[in-house]
PDB file of C-alpha atoms and ligand atoms in Angstrom:
ATOM      1  CA  UNK A   1     -10.836   2.291  84.356  1.00  0.00           C
ATOM      2  CA  UNK A   2      -9.790   6.369  85.051  1.00  0.00           C
ATOM      3  CA  UNK A   3      -6.276   4.819  85.500  1.00  0.00           C
ATOM      4  CA  UNK A   4      -6.705   2.746  82.242  1.00  0.00           C
ATOM      5  CA  UNK A   5      -8.057   5.863  80.017  1.00  0.00           C
ATOM      6  CA  UNK A   6      -4.793   8.423  81.504  1.00  0.00           C
ATOM      7  CA  UNK A   7      -2.306   5.496  80.409  1.00  0.00           C
ATOM      8  CA  UNK A   8      -3.075   4.521  76.945  1.00  0.00           C
ATOM      9  CA  UNK A   9      -3.683   8.973  76.143  1.00  0.00           C
ATOM     10  CA  UNK A  10       0.040   9.083  78.021  1.00  0.00           C
ATOM     11  CA  UNK A  11       1.011   6.251  75.459  1.00  0.00           C
ATOM     12  CA  UNK A  12      -0.502   7.584  72.521  1.00  0.00           C
ATOM     13  CA  UNK A  13       0.795  10.960  72.866  1.00  0.00           C
ATOM     14  CA  UNK A  14       4.444   9.756  74.128  1.00  0.00           C
ATOM     15  CA  UNK A  15       4.153   7.256  70.452  1.00  0.00           C
ATOM     16  CA  UNK A  16       2.934  10.316  68.366  1.00  0.00           C
ATOM     17  CA  UNK A  17       5.784  12.623  69.685  1.00  0.00           C
ATOM     18  CA  UNK A  18       8.382  13.233  66.060  1.00  0.00           C
ATOM     19  CA  UNK A  19      11.612  14.129  65.497  1.00  0.00           C
ATOM     20  CA  UNK A  20      12.596  13.414  61.894  1.00  0.00           C
ATOM     21  CA  UNK A  21      12.100  16.129  59.411  1.00  0.00           C
ATOM     22  CA  UNK A  22      14.062  17.333  56.560  1.00  0.00           C
ATOM     23  CA  UNK A  23      14.523  19.934  54.280  1.00  0.00           C
ATOM     24  CA  UNK A  24      14.949  20.731  50.531  1.00  0.00           C
ATOM     25  CA  UNK A  25      15.859  19.985  48.598  1.00  0.00           C
ATOM     26  CA  UNK A  26      17.680  22.647  47.144  1.00  0.00           C
ATOM     27  CA  UNK A  27      19.408  23.262  43.554  1.00  0.00           C
ATOM     28  CA  UNK A  28      18.728  21.997  40.108  1.00  0.00           C
ATOM     29  CA  UNK A  29      17.364  18.561  38.070  1.00  0.00           C
ATOM     30  CA  UNK A  30      20.608  17.120  36.908  1.00  0.00           C
ATOM     31  CA  UNK A  31      22.626  14.998  38.651  1.00  0.00           C
ATOM     32  CA  UNK A  32      22.404  11.281  39.963  1.00  0.00           C
ATOM     33  CA  UNK A  33      20.891  11.188  43.234  1.00  0.00           C
ATOM     34  CA  UNK A  34      22.848   9.996  46.376  1.00  0.00           C
ATOM     35  CA  UNK A  35      21.455   9.534  49.842  1.00  0.00           C
ATOM     36  CA  UNK A  36      23.474   8.904  53.131  1.00  0.00           C
ATOM     37  CA  UNK A  37      20.704   7.458  54.626  1.00  0.00           C
ATOM     38  CA  UNK A  38      22.303   4.506  55.588  1.00  0.00           C
ATOM     39  CA  UNK A  39      25.673   5.891  56.908  1.00  0.00           C
ATOM     40  CA  UNK A  40      23.706   7.629  59.631  1.00  0.00           C
ATOM     41  CA  UNK A  41      23.449   3.993  61.179  1.00  0.00           C
ATOM     42  CA  UNK A  42      27.371   4.502  62.006  1.00  0.00           C
ATOM     43  CA  UNK A  43      26.676   7.492  64.458  1.00  0.00           C
ATOM     44  CA  UNK A  44      26.596  10.913  64.125  1.00  0.00           C
ATOM     45  CA  UNK A  45      28.398  13.198  61.820  1.00  0.00           C
ATOM     46  CA  UNK A  46      31.451  13.976  62.763  1.00  0.00           C
ATOM     47  CA  UNK A  47      33.487  15.958  59.975  1.00  0.00           C
ATOM     48  CA  UNK A  48      32.447  16.830  56.362  1.00  0.00           C
ATOM     49  CA  UNK A  49      34.893  17.078  52.991  1.00  0.00           C
ATOM     50  CA  UNK A  50      33.487  20.094  50.572  1.00  0.00           C
ATOM     51  CA  UNK A  51      35.633  20.530  47.582  1.00  0.00           C
ATOM     52  CA  UNK A  52      34.930  23.964  46.053  1.00  0.00           C
ATOM     53  CA  UNK A  53      36.113  25.342  42.437  1.00  0.00           C
ATOM     54  CA  UNK A  54      35.787  29.088  41.390  1.00  0.00           C
ATOM     55  CA  UNK A  55      32.273  29.077  41.059  1.00  0.00           C
ATOM     56  CA  UNK A  56      30.558  26.067  42.305  1.00  0.00           C
ATOM     57  CA  UNK A  57      30.291  23.702  45.442  1.00  0.00           C
ATOM     58  CA  UNK A  58      31.893  20.761  43.104  1.00  0.00           C
ATOM     59  CA  UNK A  59      31.937  17.394  45.540  1.00  0.00           C
ATOM     60  CA  UNK A  60      31.119  16.276  49.273  1.00  0.00           C
ATOM     61  CA  UNK A  61      32.131  13.556  51.614  1.00  0.00           C
ATOM     62  CA  UNK A  62      30.945  12.620  55.127  1.00  0.00           C
ATOM     63  CA  UNK A  63      32.096  11.086  57.926  1.00  0.00           C
ATOM     64  CA  UNK A  64      29.565   9.150  60.317  1.00  0.00           C
ATOM     65  CA  UNK A  65      30.616   8.399  63.734  1.00  0.00           C
ATOM     66  CA  UNK A  66      34.271   6.703  62.135  1.00  0.00           C
ATOM     67  CA  UNK A  67      33.295   6.071  59.430  1.00  0.00           C
ATOM     68  CA  UNK A  68      33.405   8.156  55.729  1.00  0.00           C
ATOM     69  CA  UNK A  69      31.145   7.981  52.903  1.00  0.00           C
ATOM     70  CA  UNK A  70      31.731   8.085  49.914  1.00  0.00           C
ATOM     71  CA  UNK A  71      33.230  11.301  47.579  1.00  0.00           C
ATOM     72  CA  UNK A  72      29.978  12.648  45.219  1.00  0.00           C
ATOM     73  CA  UNK A  73      30.441  14.933  43.125  1.00  0.00           C
ATOM     74  CA  UNK A  74      33.382  15.888  40.880  1.00  0.00           C
ATOM     75  CA  UNK A  75      37.636  16.523  41.185  1.00  0.00           C
ATOM     76  CA  UNK A  76      38.494  19.787  39.664  1.00  0.00           C
ATOM     77  CA  UNK A  77      38.841  22.402  42.896  1.00  0.00           C
ATOM     78  CA  UNK A  78      40.307  22.980  46.795  1.00  0.00           C
ATOM     79  CA  UNK A  79      39.184  20.111  49.126  1.00  0.00           C
ATOM     80  CA  UNK A  80      38.361  21.600  52.755  1.00  0.00           C
ATOM     81  CA  UNK A  81      38.113  19.577  55.499  1.00  0.00           C
ATOM     82  CA  UNK A  82      36.329  20.347  58.761  1.00  0.00           C
ATOM     83  CA  UNK A  83      35.705  18.582  61.956  1.00  0.00           C
ATOM     84  CA  UNK A  84      33.077  18.652  64.542  1.00  0.00           C
ATOM     85  CA  UNK A  85      33.790  18.594  67.923  1.00  0.00           C
ATOM     86  CA  UNK A  86      32.480  15.758  70.218  1.00  0.00           C
ATOM     87  CA  UNK A  87      29.599  16.852  71.365  1.00  0.00           C
ATOM     88  CA  UNK A  88      28.685  19.475  68.366  1.00  0.00           C
ATOM     89  CA  UNK A  89      26.514  19.473  65.824  1.00  0.00           C
ATOM     90  CA  UNK A  90      25.002  20.955  62.404  1.00  0.00           C
ATOM     91  CA  UNK A  91      21.547  22.664  63.571  1.00  0.00           C
ATOM     92  CA  UNK A  92      21.291  25.068  61.145  1.00  0.00           C
ATOM     93  CA  UNK A  93      22.207  24.943  56.570  1.00  0.00           C
ATOM     94  CA  UNK A  94      21.967  27.875  54.653  1.00  0.00           C
ATOM     95  CA  UNK A  95      23.489  28.813  51.295  1.00  0.00           C
ATOM     96  CA  UNK A  96      22.890  29.414  47.753  1.00  0.00           C
ATOM     97  CA  UNK A  97      22.366  27.595  44.344  1.00  0.00           C
ATOM     98  CA  UNK A  98      21.743  28.627  40.467  1.00  0.00           C
ATOM     99  CA  UNK A  99      21.470  25.109  38.953  1.00  0.00           C
ATOM    100  CA  UNK A 100      23.993  23.779  40.628  1.00  0.00           C
ATOM    101  CA  UNK A 101      25.318  24.424  44.203  1.00  0.00           C
ATOM    102  CA  UNK A 102      26.949  27.287  44.976  1.00  0.00           C
ATOM    103  CA  UNK A 103      27.115  27.746  48.638  1.00  0.00           C
ATOM    104  CA  UNK A 104      26.923  26.383  51.870  1.00  0.00           C
ATOM    105  CA  UNK A 105      26.937  28.326  55.463  1.00  0.00           C
ATOM    106  CA  UNK A 106      26.654  25.311  58.573  1.00  0.00           C
ATOM    107  CA  UNK A 107      25.969  26.334  61.844  1.00  0.00           C
ATOM    108  CA  UNK A 108      26.447  24.769  64.248  1.00  0.00           C
ATOM    109  CA  UNK A 109      25.513  24.004  68.067  1.00  0.00           C
ATOM    110  CA  UNK A 110      28.402  25.252  69.713  1.00  0.00           C
ATOM    111  CA  UNK A 111      27.939  28.313  67.766  1.00  0.00           C
ATOM    112  CA  UNK A 112      30.959  27.780  65.264  1.00  0.00           C
ATOM    113  CA  UNK A 113      30.321  28.048  61.146  1.00  0.00           C
ATOM    114  CA  UNK A 114      31.664  26.557  58.448  1.00  0.00           C
ATOM    115  CA  UNK A 115      31.261  28.611  55.083  1.00  0.00           C
ATOM    116  CA  UNK A 116      32.185  26.989  51.611  1.00  0.00           C
ATOM    117  CA  UNK A 117      31.757  28.879  48.326  1.00  0.00           C
ATOM    118  CA  UNK A 118      30.732  31.719  46.773  1.00  0.00           C
ATOM    119  CA  UNK A 119      28.136  34.813  47.359  1.00  0.00           C
ATOM    120  CA  UNK A 120      25.696  34.078  44.592  1.00  0.00           C
ATOM    121  CA  UNK A 121      22.271  33.053  43.246  1.00  0.00           C
ATOM    122  CA  UNK A 122      19.043  31.654  45.174  1.00  0.00           C
ATOM    123  CA  UNK A 123      19.318  31.702  48.955  1.00  0.00           C
ATOM    124  CA  UNK A 124      17.779  29.218  50.636  1.00  0.00           C
ATOM    125  CA  UNK A 125      17.512  28.911  55.089  1.00  0.00           C
ATOM    126  CA  UNK A 126      17.608  25.180  56.004  1.00  0.00           C
ATOM    127  CA  UNK A 127      16.709  24.255  59.862  1.00  0.00           C
ATOM    128  CA  UNK A 128      15.273  21.616  61.554  1.00  0.00           C
ATOM    129  CA  UNK A 129      11.534  21.507  62.668  1.00  0.00           C
ATOM    130  CA  UNK A 130      11.779  19.808  65.776  1.00  0.00           C
ATOM    131  CA  UNK A 131      13.641  21.549  68.956  1.00  0.00           C
ATOM    132  CA  UNK A 132      17.337  19.419  70.281  1.00  0.00           C
ATOM    133  CA  UNK A 133      17.073  17.841  66.727  1.00  0.00           C
ATOM    134  CA  UNK A 134      20.231  17.970  64.593  1.00  0.00           C
ATOM    135  CA  UNK A 135      21.158  17.601  60.885  1.00  0.00           C
ATOM    136  CA  UNK A 136      21.200  13.652  60.904  1.00  0.00           C
ATOM    137  CA  UNK A 137      22.639  12.874  56.975  1.00  0.00           C
ATOM    138  CA  UNK A 138      22.184  14.272  53.328  1.00  0.00           C
ATOM    139  CA  UNK A 139      20.728  13.509  50.270  1.00  0.00           C
ATOM    140  CA  UNK A 140      21.109  15.199  47.394  1.00  0.00           C
ATOM    141  CA  UNK A 141      22.309  14.768  43.713  1.00  0.00           C
ATOM    142  CA  UNK A 142      25.800  15.113  42.050  1.00  0.00           C
ATOM    143  CA  UNK A 143      27.677  14.983  38.634  1.00  0.00           C
ATOM    144  CA  UNK A 144      30.647  17.250  38.020  1.00  0.00           C
ATOM    145  CA  UNK A 145      29.589  19.353  40.654  1.00  0.00           C
ATOM    146  CA  UNK A 146      27.319  18.801  43.152  1.00  0.00           C
ATOM    147  CA  UNK A 147      23.323  19.987  41.448  1.00  0.00           C
ATOM    148  CA  UNK A 148      21.237  19.608  44.891  1.00  0.00           C
ATOM    149  CA  UNK A 149      21.354  18.822  48.591  1.00  0.00           C
ATOM    150  CA  UNK A 150      18.500  17.896  51.206  1.00  0.00           C
ATOM    151  CA  UNK A 151      19.249  18.007  55.176  1.00  0.00           C
ATOM    152  CA  UNK A 152      17.886  15.528  57.566  1.00  0.00           C
ATOM    153  CA  UNK A 153      17.194  16.281  60.698  1.00  0.00           C
ATOM    154  CA  UNK A 154      16.580  14.309  64.127  1.00  0.00           C
ATOM    155  CA  UNK A 155      17.914  13.239  67.477  1.00  0.00           C
ATOM    156  CA  UNK A 156      22.027  13.325  67.429  1.00  0.00           C
ATOM    157  CA  UNK A 157      22.508   9.879  67.387  1.00  0.00           C
ATOM    158  CA  UNK A 158      23.538   9.206  71.067  1.00  0.00           C
ATOM    159  CA  UNK A 159      21.829   6.573  72.959  1.00  0.00           C
ATOM    160  CA  UNK A 160      21.368   5.603  69.798  1.00  0.00           C
ATOM    161  CA  UNK A 161      19.384   1.805  69.947  1.00  0.00           C
ATOM    162  CA  UNK A 162      19.892   0.949  66.054  1.00  0.00           C
ATOM    163  CA  UNK A 163      23.224   2.160  65.563  1.00  0.00           C
ATOM    164  CA  UNK A 164      26.161   0.222  64.217  1.00  0.00           C
ATOM    165  CA  UNK A 165      28.795   0.175  67.381  1.00  0.00           C
TER     166      UNK A 165
HETATM  167  C1  MMA B   1      27.228  15.863  34.027  1.00  0.00           C
HETATM  168  C2  MMA B   1      26.449  15.235  34.477  1.00  0.00           C
HETATM  169  C3  MMA B   1      24.547  16.655  34.732  1.00  0.00           C
HETATM  170  C4  MMA B   1      25.550  17.392  36.168  1.00  0.00           C
HETATM  171  C5  MMA B   1      26.438  17.803  36.206  1.00  0.00           C
HETATM  172  C6  MMA B   1      26.695  19.062  37.170  1.00  0.00           C
HETATM  173  C7  MMA B   1      28.916  17.292  32.613  1.00  0.00           C
HETATM  174  O1  MMA B   1      27.365  16.710  33.644  1.00  0.00           O
HETATM  175  O2  MMA B   1      26.394  14.190  35.509  1.00  0.00           O
HETATM  176  O3  MMA B   1      23.669  15.286  35.101  1.00  0.00           O
HETATM  177  O4  MMA B   1      23.685  17.938  36.091  1.00  0.00           O
HETATM  178  O5  MMA B   1      27.379  16.984  35.488  1.00  0.00           O
HETATM  179  O6  MMA B   1      26.498  17.948  38.174  1.00  0.00           O
END
């Protein structure tokens, strides 16, 4: 009887352990909504492309496993690309916005950080709620620039049972 109670309590605790959290949405209300929730099934986030002009974060594209997402945003400005190292994950994103997204700063678990855009606007700091979780995918809104962005955190998909392989 005691063993049965102990086992049920253990199962309950295990089932209740949570790992996913969400930060956002940061930015303005314009643009058309997008989400990379399906793209995360291709694997962990391995690279990002960010287009910037003199005022705004203009565009965003992310690579999951070896597959790039659709590009979202406008075509003006400079496209920058960063590849993460194997085992490297984004563990914090800070930035600034005012109506549209103006700055994004990505911090990785290997101590690297990548800054895009201008130091102007309302600040935000996005970080996962649960220990050892990382940036799994983006969502947001875009038109001719990135209007708003949100960050979805969970365990990195190494050992992921649902991922396309
Ligand atoms: C477009 C349109 C808006 C959006 C802006 C900025 C120029 O207008 O899609 O809804 O807010 O682009 O992305």
